[in-house]
Amino acid sequence: MVDVFKALADETRRVILDELAERDEQTLFELCARLASKHGLASSRQAISQHLEVLEEAGLVRTEKRGRYKFHFLDTSPLEEIRSRWPARPAKEQ
Amino acid sequence: MVDVFKALADETRRVILDELAERDEQTLFELCARLASKHGLASSRQAISQHLEVLEEAGLVRTEKRGRYKFHFLDTSPLEEIRSRWPARPAKEQ
DNA sequence: ACCATATGCAAGTATCCACTTGCATGTCAA
DNA sequence: TTGACATGCAAGTGGATACTTGCATATGGT
């Protein structure tokens, strides 16, 4: 298991989440193509695959295998921990 | 500069934020003492000092020097990026 | 069956990062 | 001023991690 914070520590993984937020249910190959063209991401298939594993272990990505394709889905629910752990407080007026 | 996500990637730094959320305006020594006793944190002064630098560079901690003391304040506003970047979406009913 | 496609696995490498160690600087109290 | 206290600085070390490389597995189309 990987904690959500560590999963979010890498910018490539954050861009992957951005891309899945824009278009859910993508295969590894789709993601590679769209990340390269739309986000200027020059990562290899293996690199992205490993990032997806980390995201899945952190619960931020859910997957579903159909035939030889594996589809990836965004799951934002683990972000709730971050949203609630340090509640927004009124800024100290100086 | 350190990005907010990287700053949050370390559990020790997250506990420091917890402690500052509970009691704001602490010196390095106060933080060391309270982290050790209340959070079971066994980190050295230098380690915590370096963590505070990272948190400050990420904008999560603000500091104020008075005499030989340096006080640390929590600033949760950088968390807004995380709150808003991947908005909560309705879970896909399966 | 065959081949192209889509993905998985695992070892190696290079960089990053948390932590230590040792010393330096600066402030207050007597 | 002297000494104790609070913090700062910087080089070194071990472990984690992002990425590569090369091969393996599996599915579908013809």
Coordinates of C-alpha atoms (C1' of nucleotides) in Angstrom, one line a residue:
Chain A
M1 CA 0.0 0.0 0.0
V2 CA 1.1 3.5 -0.8
D3 CA -0.2 6.5 1.1
V4 CA -2.1 9.2 -0.9
F5 CA 0.4 11.9 -0.1
K6 CA 3.3 10.0 -1.5
A7 CA 1.3 9.1 -4.6
L8 CA 0.6 12.8 -5.2
A9 CA 4.2 13.8 -4.7
D10 CA 5.1 13.2 -8.3
E11 CA 4.1 15.7 -10.9
T12 CA 3.8 13.0 -13.6
R13 CA 1.2 11.2 -11.5
R14 CA -0.7 14.4 -10.9
V15 CA -0.9 15.0 -14.6
I16 CA -2.2 11.4 -15.0
L17 CA -4.9 12.3 -12.6
D18 CA -5.6 15.5 -14.5
E19 CA -6.0 13.5 -17.7
L20 CA -8.3 11.0 -16.1
A21 CA -10.4 13.8 -14.6
E22 CA -10.8 15.1 -18.1
R23 CA -11.6 11.7 -19.7
D24 CA -12.2 8.7 -17.5
E25 CA -11.9 5.1 -18.5
Q26 CA -8.7 5.0 -20.5
T27 CA -6.3 2.2 -21.3
L28 CA -2.6 2.5 -20.7
F29 CA -1.9 3.1 -24.4
E30 CA -4.6 5.8 -24.6
L31 CA -3.1 7.5 -21.6
C32 CA 0.4 7.4 -23.0
A33 CA -0.8 8.9 -26.3
R34 CA -2.8 11.7 -24.7
L35 CA -0.3 12.5 -22.0
A36 CA 2.4 12.9 -24.7
S37 CA 0.3 15.0 -27.1
K38 CA -1.8 17.1 -24.7
H39 CA 0.4 17.4 -21.7
G40 CA 3.8 17.3 -23.2
L41 CA 4.7 14.3 -21.1
A42 CA 7.6 12.3 -22.5
S43 CA 7.4 9.3 -20.3
S44 CA 7.7 5.7 -21.5
R45 CA 4.9 3.2 -21.4
Q46 CA 6.6 1.3 -18.5
A47 CA 7.1 4.5 -16.6
I48 CA 3.5 5.4 -16.9
S49 CA 2.4 1.9 -16.1
Q50 CA 4.4 2.0 -12.8
H51 CA 2.9 5.3 -12.0
L52 CA -0.6 3.9 -12.5
E53 CA 0.3 1.0 -10.1
V54 CA 1.3 3.6 -7.4
L55 CA -1.9 5.5 -8.0
E56 CA -4.0 2.3 -7.8
E57 CA -2.3 1.3 -4.5
A58 CA -3.1 4.7 -3.2
G59 CA -6.8 4.2 -4.1
L60 CA -6.7 7.1 -6.5
V61 CA -7.2 5.0 -9.6
R62 CA -9.5 2.1 -10.0
T63 CA -9.1 -0.4 -12.8
E64 CA -11.2 -2.8 -14.8
K65 CA -9.9 -5.5 -17.1
R66 CA -11.8 -6.4 -20.3
G67 CA -10.2 -8.7 -22.7
R68 CA -6.7 -7.5 -23.4
Y69 CA -7.5 -4.0 -22.3
K70 CA -7.3 -2.6 -18.8
F71 CA -9.3 0.5 -18.2
H72 CA -8.4 3.1 -15.6
F73 CA -10.8 5.2 -13.6
L74 CA -10.2 8.2 -11.4
D75 CA -11.3 7.9 -7.8
T76 CA -11.0 11.2 -5.8
S77 CA -12.4 9.8 -2.5
P78 CA -8.9 9.3 -0.9
L79 CA -8.4 13.1 -1.3
E80 CA -11.0 13.5 1.5
E81 CA -8.3 12.9 4.0
I82 CA -6.3 15.9 2.8
R83 CA -9.4 18.0 2.6
S84 CA -10.3 17.4 6.2
R85 CA -7.0 16.8 8.0
W86 CA -6.1 20.5 8.2
P87 CA -9.3 22.5 8.0
A88 CA -9.1 25.9 6.5
R89 CA -8.7 28.4 9.2
P90 CA -9.3 32.2 9.1
A91 CA -6.0 33.9 8.0
K92 CA -4.4 35.8 10.8
E93 CA -4.9 39.4 10.2
Q94 CA -1.6 41.3 10.5
Chain B
M1 CA 10.8 26.6 -3.8
V2 CA 9.2 23.3 -2.8
D3 CA 5.8 22.3 -4.1
V4 CA 3.0 21.6 -1.6
F5 CA 2.6 18.0 -2.7
K6 CA 6.2 17.1 -2.0
A7 CA 6.1 18.9 1.3
L8 CA 3.2 16.8 2.3
A9 CA 4.8 13.6 1.2
D10 CA 6.6 13.1 4.5
E11 CA 4.7 11.9 7.5
T12 CA 6.9 13.7 10.0
R13 CA 6.1 17.0 8.2
R14 CA 2.4 16.1 8.3
V15 CA 2.6 15.6 12.1
I16 CA 4.3 18.9 12.4
L17 CA 1.4 20.5 10.7
D18 CA -1.0 18.6 13.0
E19 CA 0.9 19.9 16.0
L20 CA 0.8 23.5 14.7
A21 CA -2.9 23.2 13.9
E22 CA -3.4 22.3 17.6
R23 CA -1.1 25.0 18.9
D24 CA 0.1 27.8 16.7
E25 CA 3.1 30.0 17.2
Q26 CA 5.7 27.6 18.5
T27 CA 9.5 27.7 18.5
L28 CA 11.7 24.9 17.1
F29 CA 12.4 23.7 20.7
E30 CA 8.8 23.7 21.7
L31 CA 7.9 21.8 18.6
C32 CA 10.7 19.2 19.3
A33 CA 9.5 18.7 22.8
R34 CA 5.8 18.4 22.0
L35 CA 6.3 16.2 18.9
A36 CA 8.4 13.8 21.0
S37 CA 6.0 13.7 24.0
K38 CA 2.6 13.9 22.3
H39 CA 3.2 12.4 18.9
G40 CA 5.9 9.9 19.7
L41 CA 8.2 11.5 17.2
A42 CA 11.8 10.7 17.8
S43 CA 13.4 13.1 15.4
S44 CA 16.4 15.3 16.1
R45 CA 16.3 19.1 16.3
Q46 CA 18.2 19.3 13.0
A47 CA 15.8 17.0 11.3
I48 CA 12.8 18.9 12.4
S49 CA 14.5 22.2 11.5
Q50 CA 15.0 20.9 8.0
H51 CA 11.4 19.8 7.8
L52 CA 10.3 23.2 8.9
E53 CA 12.4 24.8 6.1
V54 CA 10.7 22.6 3.5
L55 CA 7.2 23.4 4.9
E56 CA 8.1 27.1 4.8
E57 CA 9.3 26.9 1.2
A58 CA 6.0 25.3 0.4
G59 CA 4.1 28.1 2.0
L60 CA 2.6 25.9 4.6
V61 CA 4.4 27.4 7.5
R62 CA 5.1 31.1 8.1
T63 CA 7.8 32.3 10.6
E64 CA 8.4 35.3 12.7
K65 CA 11.7 36.0 14.4
R66 CA 11.7 37.7 17.8
G67 CA 15.0 38.0 19.5
R68 CA 16.7 34.6 19.7
Y69 CA 13.4 32.8 19.1
K70 CA 11.8 32.0 15.8
F71 CA 8.1 31.3 15.9
H72 CA 6.3 29.0 13.5
F73 CA 2.7 29.5 12.2
L74 CA 0.5 27.2 10.2
D75 CA -0.8 28.5 6.9
T76 CA -3.3 26.1 5.2
S77 CA -3.9 28.3 2.2
P78 CA -1.6 26.4 -0.2
L79 CA -3.9 23.4 0.4
E80 CA -6.5 25.1 -1.7
E81 CA -4.7 23.9 -4.8
I82 CA -5.3 20.3 -3.7
R83 CA -8.8 20.9 -2.7
S84 CA -9.7 22.4 -6.1
R85 CA -7.5 20.5 -8.6
W86 CA -9.5 17.3 -8.6
P87 CA -13.0 18.2 -7.6
A88 CA -15.0 15.6 -5.8
R89 CA -17.1 13.8 -8.3
P90 CA -20.1 11.5 -7.8
A91 CA -18.9 7.9 -7.3
K92 CA -19.8 5.7 -10.2
E93 CA -22.5 3.4 -9.1
Q94 CA -21.7 -0.1 -10.0
Chain C
dA1 C1' -1.8 -21.5 -35.9
dC2 C1' 0.2 -17.2 -36.5
dC3 C1' 1.2 -12.5 -35.7
dA4 C1' 0.4 -8.0 -34.0
dT5 C1' -1.3 -5.8 -30.0
dA6 C1' -1.8 -4.6 -24.9
dT7 C1' 0.1 -5.3 -20.8
dG8 C1' 3.1 -7.5 -17.0
dC9 C1' 7.4 -8.5 -14.6
dA10 C1' 12.0 -7.9 -12.8
dA11 C1' 16.8 -6.5 -12.5
dG12 C1' 19.9 -2.5 -12.9
dT13 C1' 21.0 2.5 -12.6
dA14 C1' 21.0 7.3 -11.3
dT15 C1' 19.1 10.6 -8.7
dC16 C1' 16.7 12.4 -4.8
dC17 C1' 15.8 12.8 0.0
dA18 C1' 15.8 12.3 5.1
dC19 C1' 18.9 12.2 8.5
dT20 C1' 23.3 12.6 10.9
dT21 C1' 27.5 15.0 12.4
dG22 C1' 30.1 18.8 13.6
dC23 C1' 30.7 23.4 13.8
dA24 C1' 29.2 28.4 13.3
dT25 C1' 26.3 32.4 14.4
dG26 C1' 23.5 35.1 17.2
dT27 C1' 20.9 36.5 21.5
dC28 C1' 20.0 37.1 26.4
dA29 C1' 21.2 36.9 31.4
dA30 C1' 24.4 37.4 35.0
Chain D
dT1 C1' 32.3 40.1 28.9
dT2 C1' 31.3 35.4 29.7
dG3 C1' 28.5 31.5 29.4
dA4 C1' 24.2 29.2 28.4
dC5 C1' 20.7 28.9 25.2
dA6 C1' 18.2 28.9 20.4
dT7 C1' 19.0 28.5 15.9
dG8 C1' 21.7 28.1 11.3
dC9 C1' 24.9 26.0 7.9
dA10 C1' 27.0 22.4 5.3
dA11 C1' 29.2 18.1 4.0
dG12 C1' 28.5 13.1 4.2
dT13 C1' 25.7 8.7 4.3
dG14 C1' 22.0 5.2 3.6
dG15 C1' 17.8 4.2 1.7
dA16 C1' 14.0 5.2 -1.3
dT17 C1' 12.3 6.0 -6.0
dA18 C1' 11.7 7.2 -11.0
dC19 C1' 13.2 5.4 -15.0
dT20 C1' 15.3 2.2 -18.2
dT21 C1' 16.1 -2.3 -20.4
dG22 C1' 14.9 -6.7 -21.9
dC23 C1' 11.9 -10.3 -21.8
dA24 C1' 7.4 -12.8 -20.6
dT25 C1' 2.4 -13.4 -20.9
dA26 C1' -2.0 -13.0 -22.8
dT27 C1' -5.7 -11.6 -25.9
dG28 C1' -7.8 -10.9 -30.4
dG29 C1' -7.9 -10.9 -35.5
dT30 C1' -6.9 -13.2 -39.8

